[in-house]
N, CA, C and O atoms as a DFTB+ gen file, in Angstrom:
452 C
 N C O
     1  1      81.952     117.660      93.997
     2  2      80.794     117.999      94.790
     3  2      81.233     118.331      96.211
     4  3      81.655     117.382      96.873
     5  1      81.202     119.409      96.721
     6  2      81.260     119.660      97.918
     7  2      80.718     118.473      98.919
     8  3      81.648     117.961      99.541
     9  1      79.611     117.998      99.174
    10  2      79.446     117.098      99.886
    11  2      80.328     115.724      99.680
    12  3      79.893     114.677     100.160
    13  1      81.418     115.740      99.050
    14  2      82.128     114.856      98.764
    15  2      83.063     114.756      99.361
    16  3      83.618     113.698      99.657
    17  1      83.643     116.637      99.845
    18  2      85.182     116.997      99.759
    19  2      85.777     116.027     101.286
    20  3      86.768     115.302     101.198
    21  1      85.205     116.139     102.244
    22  2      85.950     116.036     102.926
    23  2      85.818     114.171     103.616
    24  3      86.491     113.726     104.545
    25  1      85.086     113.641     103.058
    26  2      85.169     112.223     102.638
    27  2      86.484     111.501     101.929
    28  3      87.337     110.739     102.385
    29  1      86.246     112.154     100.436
    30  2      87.384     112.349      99.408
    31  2      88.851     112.234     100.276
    32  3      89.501     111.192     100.198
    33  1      89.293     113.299     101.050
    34  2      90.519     113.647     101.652
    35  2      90.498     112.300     102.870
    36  3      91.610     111.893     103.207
    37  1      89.611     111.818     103.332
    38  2      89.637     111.085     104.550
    39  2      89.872     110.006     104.352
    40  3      90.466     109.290     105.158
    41  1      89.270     109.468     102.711
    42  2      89.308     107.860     102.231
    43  2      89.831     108.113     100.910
    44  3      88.903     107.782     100.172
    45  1      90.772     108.505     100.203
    46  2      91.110     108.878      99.076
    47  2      91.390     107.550      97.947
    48  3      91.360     107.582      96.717
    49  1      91.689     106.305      98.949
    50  2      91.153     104.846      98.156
    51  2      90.089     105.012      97.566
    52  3      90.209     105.263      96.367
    53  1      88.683     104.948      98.124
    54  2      87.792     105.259      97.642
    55  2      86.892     106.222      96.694
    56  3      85.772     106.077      96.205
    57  1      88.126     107.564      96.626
    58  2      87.166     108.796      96.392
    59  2      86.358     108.613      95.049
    60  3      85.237     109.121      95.082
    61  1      86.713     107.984      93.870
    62  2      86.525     107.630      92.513
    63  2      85.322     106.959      92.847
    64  3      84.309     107.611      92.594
    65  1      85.154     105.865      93.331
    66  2      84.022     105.332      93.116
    67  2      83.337     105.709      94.292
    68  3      82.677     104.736      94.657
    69  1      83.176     106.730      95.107
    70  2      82.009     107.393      95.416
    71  2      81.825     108.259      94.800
    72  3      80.614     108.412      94.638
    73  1      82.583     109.198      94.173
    74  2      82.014     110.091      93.401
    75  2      81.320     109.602      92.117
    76  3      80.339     110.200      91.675
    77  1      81.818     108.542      91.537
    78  2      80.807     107.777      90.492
    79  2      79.357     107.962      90.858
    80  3      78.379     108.619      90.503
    81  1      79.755     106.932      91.866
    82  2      78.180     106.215      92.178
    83  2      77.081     107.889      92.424
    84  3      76.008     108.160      91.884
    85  1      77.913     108.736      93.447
    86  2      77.285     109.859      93.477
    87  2      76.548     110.536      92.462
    88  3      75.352     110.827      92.418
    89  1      77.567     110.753      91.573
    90  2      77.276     111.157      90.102
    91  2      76.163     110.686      89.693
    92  3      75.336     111.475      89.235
    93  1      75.909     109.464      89.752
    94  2      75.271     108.534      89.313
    95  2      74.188     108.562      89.405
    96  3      73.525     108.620      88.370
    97  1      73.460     108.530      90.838
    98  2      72.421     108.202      91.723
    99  2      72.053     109.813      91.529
   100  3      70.874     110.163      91.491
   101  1      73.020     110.662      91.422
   102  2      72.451     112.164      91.822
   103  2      71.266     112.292      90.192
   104  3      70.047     112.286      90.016
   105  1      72.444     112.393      89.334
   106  2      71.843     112.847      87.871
   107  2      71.277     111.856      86.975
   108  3      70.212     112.098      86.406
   109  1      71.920     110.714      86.792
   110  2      71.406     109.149      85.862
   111  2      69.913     108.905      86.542
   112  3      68.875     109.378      86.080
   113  1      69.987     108.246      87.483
   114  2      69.211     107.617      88.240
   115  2      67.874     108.612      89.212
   116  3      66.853     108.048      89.606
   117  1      68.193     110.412      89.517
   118  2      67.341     111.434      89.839
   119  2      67.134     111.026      91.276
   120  3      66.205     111.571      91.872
   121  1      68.181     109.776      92.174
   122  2      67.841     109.833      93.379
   123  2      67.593     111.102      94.052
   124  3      68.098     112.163      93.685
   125  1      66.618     110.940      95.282
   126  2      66.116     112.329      96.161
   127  2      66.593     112.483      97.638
   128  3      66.621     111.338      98.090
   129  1      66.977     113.361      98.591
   130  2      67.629     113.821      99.599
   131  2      68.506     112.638      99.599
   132  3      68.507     111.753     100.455
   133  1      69.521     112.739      98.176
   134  2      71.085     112.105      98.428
   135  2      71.519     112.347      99.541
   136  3      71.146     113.403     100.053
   137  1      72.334     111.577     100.205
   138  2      73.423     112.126     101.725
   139  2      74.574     111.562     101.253
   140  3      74.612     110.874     100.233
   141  1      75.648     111.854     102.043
   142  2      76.763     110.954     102.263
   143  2      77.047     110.426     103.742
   144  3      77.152     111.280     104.622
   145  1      77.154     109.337     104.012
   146  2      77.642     109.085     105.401
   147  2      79.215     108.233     105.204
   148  3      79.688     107.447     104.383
   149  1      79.609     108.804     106.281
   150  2      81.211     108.281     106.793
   151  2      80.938     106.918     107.413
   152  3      79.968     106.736     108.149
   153  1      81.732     106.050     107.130
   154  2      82.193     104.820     107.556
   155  2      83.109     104.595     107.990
   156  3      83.763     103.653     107.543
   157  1      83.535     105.291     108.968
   158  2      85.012     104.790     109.329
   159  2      85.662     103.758     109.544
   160  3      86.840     103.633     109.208
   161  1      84.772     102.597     110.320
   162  2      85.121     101.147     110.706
   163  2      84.790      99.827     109.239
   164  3      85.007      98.626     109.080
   165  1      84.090     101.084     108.334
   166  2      84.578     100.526     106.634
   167  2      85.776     101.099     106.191
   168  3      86.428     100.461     105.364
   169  1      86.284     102.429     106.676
   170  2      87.402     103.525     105.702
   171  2      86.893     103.513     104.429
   172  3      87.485     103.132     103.419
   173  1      85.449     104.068     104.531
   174  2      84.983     104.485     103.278
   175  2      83.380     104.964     103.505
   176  3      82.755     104.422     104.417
   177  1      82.780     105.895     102.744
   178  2      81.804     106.438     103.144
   179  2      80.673     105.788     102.373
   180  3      81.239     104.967     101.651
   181  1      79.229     105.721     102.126
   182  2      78.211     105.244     101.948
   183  2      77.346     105.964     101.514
   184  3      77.452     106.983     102.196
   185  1      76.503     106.112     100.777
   186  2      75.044     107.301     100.243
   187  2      73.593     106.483     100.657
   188  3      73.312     105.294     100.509
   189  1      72.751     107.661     101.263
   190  2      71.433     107.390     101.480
   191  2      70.699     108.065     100.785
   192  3      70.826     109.288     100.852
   193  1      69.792     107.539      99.982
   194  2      68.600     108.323      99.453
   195  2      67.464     107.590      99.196
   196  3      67.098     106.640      99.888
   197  1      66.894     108.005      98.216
   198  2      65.318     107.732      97.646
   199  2      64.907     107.462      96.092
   200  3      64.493     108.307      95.299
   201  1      65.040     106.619      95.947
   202  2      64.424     106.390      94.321
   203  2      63.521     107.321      94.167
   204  3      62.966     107.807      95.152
   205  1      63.179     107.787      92.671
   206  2      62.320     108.630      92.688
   207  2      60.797     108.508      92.834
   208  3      60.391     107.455      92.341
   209  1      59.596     109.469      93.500
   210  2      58.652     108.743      93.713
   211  2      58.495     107.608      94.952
   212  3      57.531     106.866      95.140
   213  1      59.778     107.702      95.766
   214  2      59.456     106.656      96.920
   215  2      59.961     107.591      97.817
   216  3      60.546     108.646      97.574
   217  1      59.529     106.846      99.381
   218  2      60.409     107.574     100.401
   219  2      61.138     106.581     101.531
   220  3      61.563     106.848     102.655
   221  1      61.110     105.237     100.728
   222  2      62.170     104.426     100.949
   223  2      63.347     104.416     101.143
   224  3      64.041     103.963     100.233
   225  1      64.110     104.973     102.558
   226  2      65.999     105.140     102.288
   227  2      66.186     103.801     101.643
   228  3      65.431     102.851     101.850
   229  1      67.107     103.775     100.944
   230  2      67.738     102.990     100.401
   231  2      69.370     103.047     100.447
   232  3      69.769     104.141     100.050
   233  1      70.167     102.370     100.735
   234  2      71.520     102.701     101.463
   235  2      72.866     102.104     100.266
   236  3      72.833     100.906      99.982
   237  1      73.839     102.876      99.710
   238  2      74.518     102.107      98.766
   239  2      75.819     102.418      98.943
   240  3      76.159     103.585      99.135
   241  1      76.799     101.285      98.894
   242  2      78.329     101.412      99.407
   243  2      78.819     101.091      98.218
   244  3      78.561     100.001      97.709
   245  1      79.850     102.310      97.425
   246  2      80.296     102.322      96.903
   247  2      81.700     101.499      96.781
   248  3      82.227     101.330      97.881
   249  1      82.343     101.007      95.789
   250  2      83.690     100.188      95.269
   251  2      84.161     100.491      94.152
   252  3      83.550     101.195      93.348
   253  1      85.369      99.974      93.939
   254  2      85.610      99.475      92.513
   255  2      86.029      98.013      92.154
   256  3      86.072      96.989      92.837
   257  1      86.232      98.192      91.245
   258  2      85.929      97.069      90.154
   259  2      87.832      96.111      90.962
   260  3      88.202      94.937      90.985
   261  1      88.380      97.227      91.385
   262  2      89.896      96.551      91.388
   263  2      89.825      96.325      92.732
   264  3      90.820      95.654      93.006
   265  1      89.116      96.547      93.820
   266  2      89.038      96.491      94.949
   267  2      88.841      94.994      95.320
   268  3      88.086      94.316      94.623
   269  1      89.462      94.467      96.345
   270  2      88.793      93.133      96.899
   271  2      88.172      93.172      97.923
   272  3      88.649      93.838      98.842
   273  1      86.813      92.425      98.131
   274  2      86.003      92.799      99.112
   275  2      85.323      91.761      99.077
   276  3      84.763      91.218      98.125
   277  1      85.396      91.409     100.452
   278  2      84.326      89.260     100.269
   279  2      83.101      89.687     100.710
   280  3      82.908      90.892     100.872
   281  1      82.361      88.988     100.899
   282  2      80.776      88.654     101.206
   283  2      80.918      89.327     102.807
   284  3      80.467      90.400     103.207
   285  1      81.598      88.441     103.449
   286  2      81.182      88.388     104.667
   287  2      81.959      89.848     105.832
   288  3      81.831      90.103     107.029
   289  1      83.027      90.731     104.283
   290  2      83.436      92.351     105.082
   291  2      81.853      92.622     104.980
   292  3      81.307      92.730     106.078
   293  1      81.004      92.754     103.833
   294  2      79.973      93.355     103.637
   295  2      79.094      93.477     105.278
   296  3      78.780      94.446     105.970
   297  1      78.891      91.788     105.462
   298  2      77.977      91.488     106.400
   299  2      78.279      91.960     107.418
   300  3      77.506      92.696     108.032
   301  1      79.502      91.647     107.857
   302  2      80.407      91.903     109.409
   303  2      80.480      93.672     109.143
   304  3      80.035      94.473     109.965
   305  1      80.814      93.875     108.472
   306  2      81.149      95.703     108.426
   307  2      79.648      96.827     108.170
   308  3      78.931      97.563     108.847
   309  1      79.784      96.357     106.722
   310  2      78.937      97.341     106.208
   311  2      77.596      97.489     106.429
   312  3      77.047      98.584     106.307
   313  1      76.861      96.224     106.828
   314  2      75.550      95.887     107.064
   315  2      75.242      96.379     108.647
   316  3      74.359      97.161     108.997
   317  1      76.201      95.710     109.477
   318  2      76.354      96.775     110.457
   319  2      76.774      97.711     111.132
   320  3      76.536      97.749     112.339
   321  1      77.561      98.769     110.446
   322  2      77.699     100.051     110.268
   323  2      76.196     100.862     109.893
   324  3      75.798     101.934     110.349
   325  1      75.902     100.461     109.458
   326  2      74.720     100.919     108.773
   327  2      73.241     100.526     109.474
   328  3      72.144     101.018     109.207
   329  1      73.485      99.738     110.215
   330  2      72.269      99.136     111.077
   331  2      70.773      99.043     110.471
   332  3      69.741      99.312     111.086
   333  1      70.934      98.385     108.459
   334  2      70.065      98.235     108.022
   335  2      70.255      96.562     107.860
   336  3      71.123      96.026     107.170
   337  1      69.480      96.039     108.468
   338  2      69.009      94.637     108.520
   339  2      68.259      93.906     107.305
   340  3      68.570      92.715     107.314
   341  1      67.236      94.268     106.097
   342  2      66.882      94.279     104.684
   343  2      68.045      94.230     103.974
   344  3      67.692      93.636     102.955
   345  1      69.338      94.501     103.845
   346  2      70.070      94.687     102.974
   347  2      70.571      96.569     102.673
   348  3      70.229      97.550     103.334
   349  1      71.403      96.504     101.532
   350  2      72.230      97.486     101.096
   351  2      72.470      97.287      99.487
   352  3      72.153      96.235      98.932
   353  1      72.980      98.242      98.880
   354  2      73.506      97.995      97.538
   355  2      74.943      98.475      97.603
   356  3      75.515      99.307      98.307
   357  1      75.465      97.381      96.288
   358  2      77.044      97.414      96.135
   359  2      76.914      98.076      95.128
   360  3      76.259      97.650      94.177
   361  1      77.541      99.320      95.120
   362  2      77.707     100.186      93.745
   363  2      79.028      99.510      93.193
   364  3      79.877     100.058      93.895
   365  1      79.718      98.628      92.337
   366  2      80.803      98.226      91.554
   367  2      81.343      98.890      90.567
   368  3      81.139      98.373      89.469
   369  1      82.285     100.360      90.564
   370  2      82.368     100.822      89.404
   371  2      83.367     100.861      89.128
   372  3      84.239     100.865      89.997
   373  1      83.726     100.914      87.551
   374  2      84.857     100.455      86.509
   375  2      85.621     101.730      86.377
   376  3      85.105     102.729      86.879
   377  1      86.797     101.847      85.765
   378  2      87.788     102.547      85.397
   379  2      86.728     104.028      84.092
   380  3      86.658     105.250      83.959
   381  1      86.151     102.758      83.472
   382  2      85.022     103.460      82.213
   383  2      84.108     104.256      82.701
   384  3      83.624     104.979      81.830
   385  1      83.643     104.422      83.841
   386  2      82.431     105.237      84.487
   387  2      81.311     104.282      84.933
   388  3      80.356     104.570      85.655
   389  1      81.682     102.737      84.206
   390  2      80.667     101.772      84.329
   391  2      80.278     101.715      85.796
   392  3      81.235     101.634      86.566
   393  1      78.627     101.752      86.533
   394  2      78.353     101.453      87.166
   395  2      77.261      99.976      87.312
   396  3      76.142     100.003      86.800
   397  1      77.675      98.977      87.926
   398  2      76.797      97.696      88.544
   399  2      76.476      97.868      89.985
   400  3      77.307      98.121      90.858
   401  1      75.062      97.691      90.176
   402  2      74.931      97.678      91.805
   403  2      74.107      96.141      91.810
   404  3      73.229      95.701      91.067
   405  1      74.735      95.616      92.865
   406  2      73.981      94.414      93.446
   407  2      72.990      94.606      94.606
   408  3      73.017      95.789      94.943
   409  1      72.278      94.014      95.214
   410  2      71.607      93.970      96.802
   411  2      72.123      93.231      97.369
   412  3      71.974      92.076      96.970
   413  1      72.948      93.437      98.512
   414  2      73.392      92.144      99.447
   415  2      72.756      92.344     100.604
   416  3      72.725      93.504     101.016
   417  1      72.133      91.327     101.363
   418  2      71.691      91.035     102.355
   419  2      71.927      89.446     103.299
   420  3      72.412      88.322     103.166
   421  1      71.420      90.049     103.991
   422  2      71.446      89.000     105.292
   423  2      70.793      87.232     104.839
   424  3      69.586      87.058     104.673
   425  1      71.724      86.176     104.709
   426  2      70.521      85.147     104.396
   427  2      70.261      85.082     103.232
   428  3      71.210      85.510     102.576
   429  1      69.089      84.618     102.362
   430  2      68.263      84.526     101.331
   431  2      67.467      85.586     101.515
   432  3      66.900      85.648     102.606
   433  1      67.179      86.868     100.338
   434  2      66.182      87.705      99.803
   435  2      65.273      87.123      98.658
   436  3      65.830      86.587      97.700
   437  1      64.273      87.180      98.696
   438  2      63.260      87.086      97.635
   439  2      63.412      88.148      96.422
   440  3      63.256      89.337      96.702
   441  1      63.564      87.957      95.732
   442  2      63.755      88.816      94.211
   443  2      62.055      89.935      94.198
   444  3      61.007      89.306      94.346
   445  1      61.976      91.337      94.037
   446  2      60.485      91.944      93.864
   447  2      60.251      91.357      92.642
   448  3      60.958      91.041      91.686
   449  1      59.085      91.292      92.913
   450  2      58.068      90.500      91.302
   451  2      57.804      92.289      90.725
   452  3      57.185      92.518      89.686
């Protein structure tokens, strides 16, 4: 994906499992005005979009499965890089194409009923 390329070349650790999750969110899932944003002070880039039917950004940082990454890079880095205070999603994807996303946030979140 072009909106990939020059991410890809910048964080090439990463490029696999953003392009997953991309993949993912673009066609599986029908997310709407996908983006990519750069993270540099992560060295790795991030996607914003919209579930379908909402106009909720919703913000998701891609990984893999072999990557190590604690709780508190999330909090200290990614949460604020991103200057979303609600939380973020961890896209976790496997060698297989498998994608898991979690919500991590700040504190205790309440689960949606």
């Amino acid at each position: 994906f072009p909106a990939l390329a020059s991410l890809a070349k910048t964080y090439p650790q990463a490029a696999s499992s953003v392009f997953a999750t991309y993949n993912d969110l673009l066609h599986a899932q029908r997310w709407e005005d996908l983006t990519v944003i750069d993270l540099p002070e992560c060295k790795r880039g991030a996607l914003r979009g919209c579930r379908p039917n909402t106009k909720d950004n919703l913000f998701v940082v891609p990984c893999s499965m072999s990557e190590t990454l604690s709780t508190s890079w999330y909090v200290t880095h990614a949460l604020k890089a991103l200057d979303e205070p609600d939380g973020i999603y961890l896209a976790i994807s496997t060698e297989d194409s498998s994608i898991v996303y979690y919500r991590i946030s700040r504190g205790f979140a309440k689960p949606p009923l």
